[in-house]
Tab-separated table of C-alpha atoms in Angstrom:
chain	number	residue	atom	x	y	z
A	1	MET	CA	100.044	120.451	47.427
A	2	MET	CA	99.324	116.761	48.447
A	3	GLN	CA	102.269	117.064	50.548
A	4	ARG	CA	100.030	119.475	52.560
A	5	PHE	CA	97.976	116.626	53.635
A	6	SER	CA	100.377	113.997	54.032
A	7	PHE	CA	100.776	112.145	57.442
A	8	LEU	CA	104.038	109.948	56.443
A	9	SER	CA	106.198	111.998	58.318
A	10	LEU	CA	103.797	111.802	61.702
A	11	ILE	CA	103.607	107.981	61.101
A	12	ARG	CA	107.435	107.516	60.176
A	13	GLY	CA	107.786	109.853	63.639
A	14	HIS	CA	105.332	107.360	65.621
A	15	PHE	CA	107.390	104.223	64.699
A	16	LYS	CA	110.665	105.801	65.618
A	17	ALA	CA	108.986	106.693	69.037
A	18	LEU	CA	108.408	103.085	69.189
A	19	ARG	CA	112.267	101.985	69.292
A	20	ASP	CA	114.004	101.302	72.327
A	21	ARG	CA	116.620	103.854	72.510
A	22	GLY	CA	119.742	102.136	74.648
A	23	GLN	CA	123.418	103.198	74.633
A	24	SER	CA	124.584	101.199	71.641
A	25	SER	CA	121.262	100.426	69.613
A	26	ARG	CA	117.978	101.522	69.101
A	27	ARG	CA	116.107	98.198	68.429
A	28	ILE	CA	112.507	98.194	67.226
A	29	ALA	CA	110.162	97.622	70.265
A	30	TRP	CA	108.288	94.588	68.829
A	31	GLY	CA	106.331	94.102	72.117
A	32	ALA	CA	104.906	97.516	71.945
A	33	ILE	CA	104.138	97.515	68.114
A	34	ILE	CA	102.555	94.138	68.402
A	35	ALA	CA	100.514	95.235	71.409
A	36	LEU	CA	99.425	98.474	69.619
A	37	TYR	CA	98.263	96.880	66.503
A	38	GLY	CA	97.924	93.355	67.107
A	39	LEU	CA	95.500	93.822	69.804
A	40	PRO	CA	93.002	96.217	67.861
A	41	ILE	CA	92.718	93.659	65.115
A	42	ALA	CA	92.797	90.710	67.378
A	43	VAL	CA	89.652	92.537	68.963
A	44	GLY	CA	88.185	93.589	65.672
A	45	VAL	CA	88.149	89.929	64.389
A	46	ALA	CA	87.135	88.612	67.660
A	47	SER	CA	84.263	90.817	67.880
A	48	SER	CA	83.299	89.702	64.047
A	49	VAL	CA	83.885	86.254	64.992
A	50	THR	CA	82.178	85.861	68.336
A	51	GLN	CA	79.310	87.833	68.210
A	52	ASN	CA	78.754	88.866	64.607
A	53	ALA	CA	80.049	92.222	65.483
A	54	ARG	CA	77.117	94.462	66.289
A	55	LEU	CA	77.588	98.092	67.505
A	56	GLU	CA	74.795	100.029	68.743
A	57	SER	CA	74.831	103.971	69.139
A	58	PRO	CA	77.424	104.694	66.805
A	59	ALA	CA	76.652	108.433	66.876
A	60	THR	CA	77.786	108.397	70.656
A	61	ILE	CA	81.323	107.005	70.068
A	62	LEU	CA	81.455	109.542	67.143
A	63	THR	CA	81.091	112.284	69.714
A	64	ALA	CA	83.356	110.795	72.127
A	65	LEU	CA	86.155	110.303	69.474
A	66	ALA	CA	85.640	113.875	68.504
A	67	LEU	CA	86.140	115.085	72.202
A	68	LEU	CA	88.935	112.766	72.488
A	69	ALA	CA	90.692	114.266	69.324
A	70	GLY	CA	90.669	117.470	70.888
A	71	ALA	CA	92.061	116.225	74.287
A	72	PHE	CA	94.655	114.576	72.367
A	73	LEU	CA	95.612	118.057	70.699
A	74	THR	CA	95.277	120.114	73.906
A	75	SER	CA	97.445	117.505	75.628
A	76	PHE	CA	99.857	117.883	72.820
A	77	THR	CA	99.899	121.945	73.391
A	78	HIS	CA	100.881	121.291	76.840
A	79	THR	CA	103.905	118.902	75.886
A	80	SER	CA	105.203	121.499	73.780
A	81	THR	CA	105.308	124.024	76.436
A	82	LEU	CA	107.428	121.279	78.726
A	83	ARG	CA	109.607	120.777	75.616
A	84	GLY	CA	109.989	124.345	75.509
A	85	LYS	CA	111.138	124.628	79.035
A	86	LEU	CA	113.897	121.869	78.398
A	87	SER	CA	115.311	123.366	75.461
A	88	ASP	CA	115.302	126.915	77.231
A	89	ARG	CA	117.802	125.318	79.671
A	90	GLN	CA	119.714	123.108	77.315
A	91	GLY	CA	122.777	125.054	77.288
A	92	ASP	CA	124.922	123.424	80.182
A	93	ASN	CA	122.749	120.161	80.582
A	94	GLU	CA	122.339	119.156	76.826
A	95	ASP	CA	123.827	115.558	77.324
A	96	THR	CA	122.337	114.720	80.694
A	97	GLU	CA	118.891	115.975	79.658
A	98	ARG	CA	118.740	114.348	75.997
A	99	PRO	CA	116.617	111.245	77.482
A	100	ASP	CA	114.189	113.570	78.949
A	101	ARG	CA	113.677	115.417	75.650
A	102	ASN	CA	113.533	112.264	73.911
A	103	MET	CA	110.578	111.065	76.381
A	104	ILE	CA	108.793	114.246	75.780
A	105	ASP	CA	109.118	114.172	71.911
A	106	GLU	CA	108.132	110.447	72.100
A	107	ALA	CA	104.834	111.579	74.312
A	108	ALA	CA	104.241	114.289	71.696
A	109	THR	CA	104.477	112.299	68.728
A	110	HIS	CA	101.835	109.464	70.412
A	111	LEU	CA	99.186	112.348	71.384
A	112	LEU	CA	99.418	113.579	67.745
A	113	MET	CA	99.069	109.910	66.089
A	114	GLY	CA	96.296	109.699	68.677
A	115	ALA	CA	94.479	112.688	67.378
A	116	PHE	CA	95.167	111.343	63.864
A	117	ALA	CA	93.779	107.986	64.931
A	118	SER	CA	90.528	109.603	66.538
A	119	ILE	CA	89.729	111.693	63.429
A	120	SER	CA	90.052	108.710	61.176
A	121	THR	CA	88.081	106.435	63.323
A	122	VAL	CA	85.188	109.419	63.137
A	123	ILE	CA	85.642	109.180	59.310
A	124	LEU	CA	84.880	105.463	59.451
A	125	ILE	CA	82.280	105.717	61.471
A	126	VAL	CA	80.656	108.351	59.146
A	127	VAL	CA	81.173	106.108	56.248
A	128	ALA	CA	79.794	103.065	57.532
A	129	MET	CA	76.594	104.689	59.094
A	130	ASN	CA	76.219	106.011	55.576
A	131	ALA	CA	76.775	102.712	54.109
A	132	GLN	CA	74.297	100.705	56.553
A	133	ARG	CA	71.899	103.615	56.755
A	134	GLY	CA	70.964	102.504	60.279
A	135	ASP	CA	71.412	103.140	63.947
A	136	VAL	CA	73.418	99.890	64.386
A	137	LEU	CA	76.471	98.816	62.656
A	138	LEU	CA	76.811	95.247	61.763
A	139	GLY	CA	79.245	92.901	60.141
A	140	TRP	CA	82.241	94.217	58.841
A	141	ALA	CA	81.692	97.780	59.534
A	142	ALA	CA	81.100	97.157	63.342
A	143	ALA	CA	84.065	95.114	63.485
A	144	LEU	CA	86.317	97.471	61.973
A	145	ILE	CA	85.214	100.351	63.957
A	146	ILE	CA	85.569	98.292	67.213
A	147	GLY	CA	89.195	97.521	66.404
A	148	ALA	CA	89.671	101.341	65.467
A	149	CYS	CA	88.354	102.496	68.871
A	150	SER	CA	90.894	99.796	70.444
A	151	TRP	CA	93.658	101.335	68.591
A	152	VAL	CA	92.653	105.035	69.697
A	153	ALA	CA	92.652	103.852	73.497
A	154	LEU	CA	95.927	102.049	73.463
A	155	LEU	CA	97.417	105.295	71.584
A	156	LEU	CA	96.142	107.255	74.834
A	157	LEU	CA	97.653	104.505	77.323
A	158	ILE	CA	100.798	104.658	75.772
A	159	SER	CA	101.042	108.520	76.030
A	160	LEU	CA	99.861	108.480	79.657
A	161	PRO	CA	102.955	107.097	81.184
A	162	ARG	CA	105.508	109.538	79.006
A	163	LEU	CA	103.480	112.507	79.937
A	164	TYR	CA	103.465	111.726	83.848
A	165	ASN	CA	107.441	111.166	83.337
A	166	ALA	CA	107.611	114.339	81.513
A	167	TYR	CA	105.913	116.454	84.171
A	168	ILE	CA	108.129	114.656	86.857
A	169	VAL	CA	111.303	115.468	85.247
A	170	VAL	CA	110.420	119.325	84.041
A	171	ASN	CA	108.939	120.179	87.327
A	172	LYS	CA	111.404	118.414	89.629
A	173	VAL	CA	108.973	116.828	91.813
A	174	PRO	CA	110.375	115.548	94.667
A	175	ASN	CA	111.276	111.796	95.230
A	176	GLU	CA	108.217	111.577	97.860
A	177	LEU	CA	105.753	112.478	95.617
A	178	SER	CA	107.101	111.176	92.425
A	179	GLY	CA	105.851	107.894	91.236
A	180	SER	CA	109.241	107.199	89.191
A	181	PHE	CA	111.118	106.706	92.448
A	182	LYS	CA	111.023	103.464	93.898
A	183	GLY	CA	111.451	104.338	97.461
A	184	THR	CA	109.411	106.327	99.856
A	185	GLY	CA	111.619	109.317	99.497
A	186	VAL	CA	111.000	110.172	103.334
A	187	VAL	CA	113.938	112.125	104.805
A	188	VAL	CA	114.676	111.113	108.337
A	189	THR	CA	116.958	112.703	110.692
A	190	GLU	CA	119.354	110.596	112.924
A	191	ASP	CA	122.155	111.984	114.931
A	192	ASP	CA	121.797	115.263	112.706
A	193	ASP	CA	122.382	113.407	109.594
A	194	GLU	CA	119.859	113.191	107.070
A	195	ILE	CA	119.015	109.714	105.601
A	196	GLU	CA	117.020	108.917	102.798
A	197	ARG	CA	114.717	106.137	103.754
A	198	ASN	CA	114.045	103.546	100.769
């Protein structure tokens, strides 16, 4: 029964998605892990040390996190649709589109982890508000919530580039509108020959 409430597979998948996938290896992306988990801890500790961790209006943050959890889940639904499109046309392009499918799978995992982090932070805020019985959180409770909110924000930020790239790939956005293409993508005609200007 407890397996129904287990998030271990999601957490495991999240850390697998934080690996660099090259041709010959799947190295752990330590920079991403340190940024994603080290920064929130540092922010929480810094807020506790420098200003004795004071957090006003935790109920407002509670509402924002609840809305953000819904946004993460909605984005996951759209990502699943994009993944379905790639799966439908997988036949002849199975190997060439594998990186595209991996990119969408990564985005989906980070989005679900963001929803999990948002809900976990909501629970932390409710517990802290009941423990301190006030409209202002102080000390360890405030530091913990500030760190957790930073974690949620970073999960959102790590998902956005993947979502954008997935949109570009699946919908075949032309180079002149694609931010993934480094040139201008403008095609000019010179002596009846089409030349792509970089």
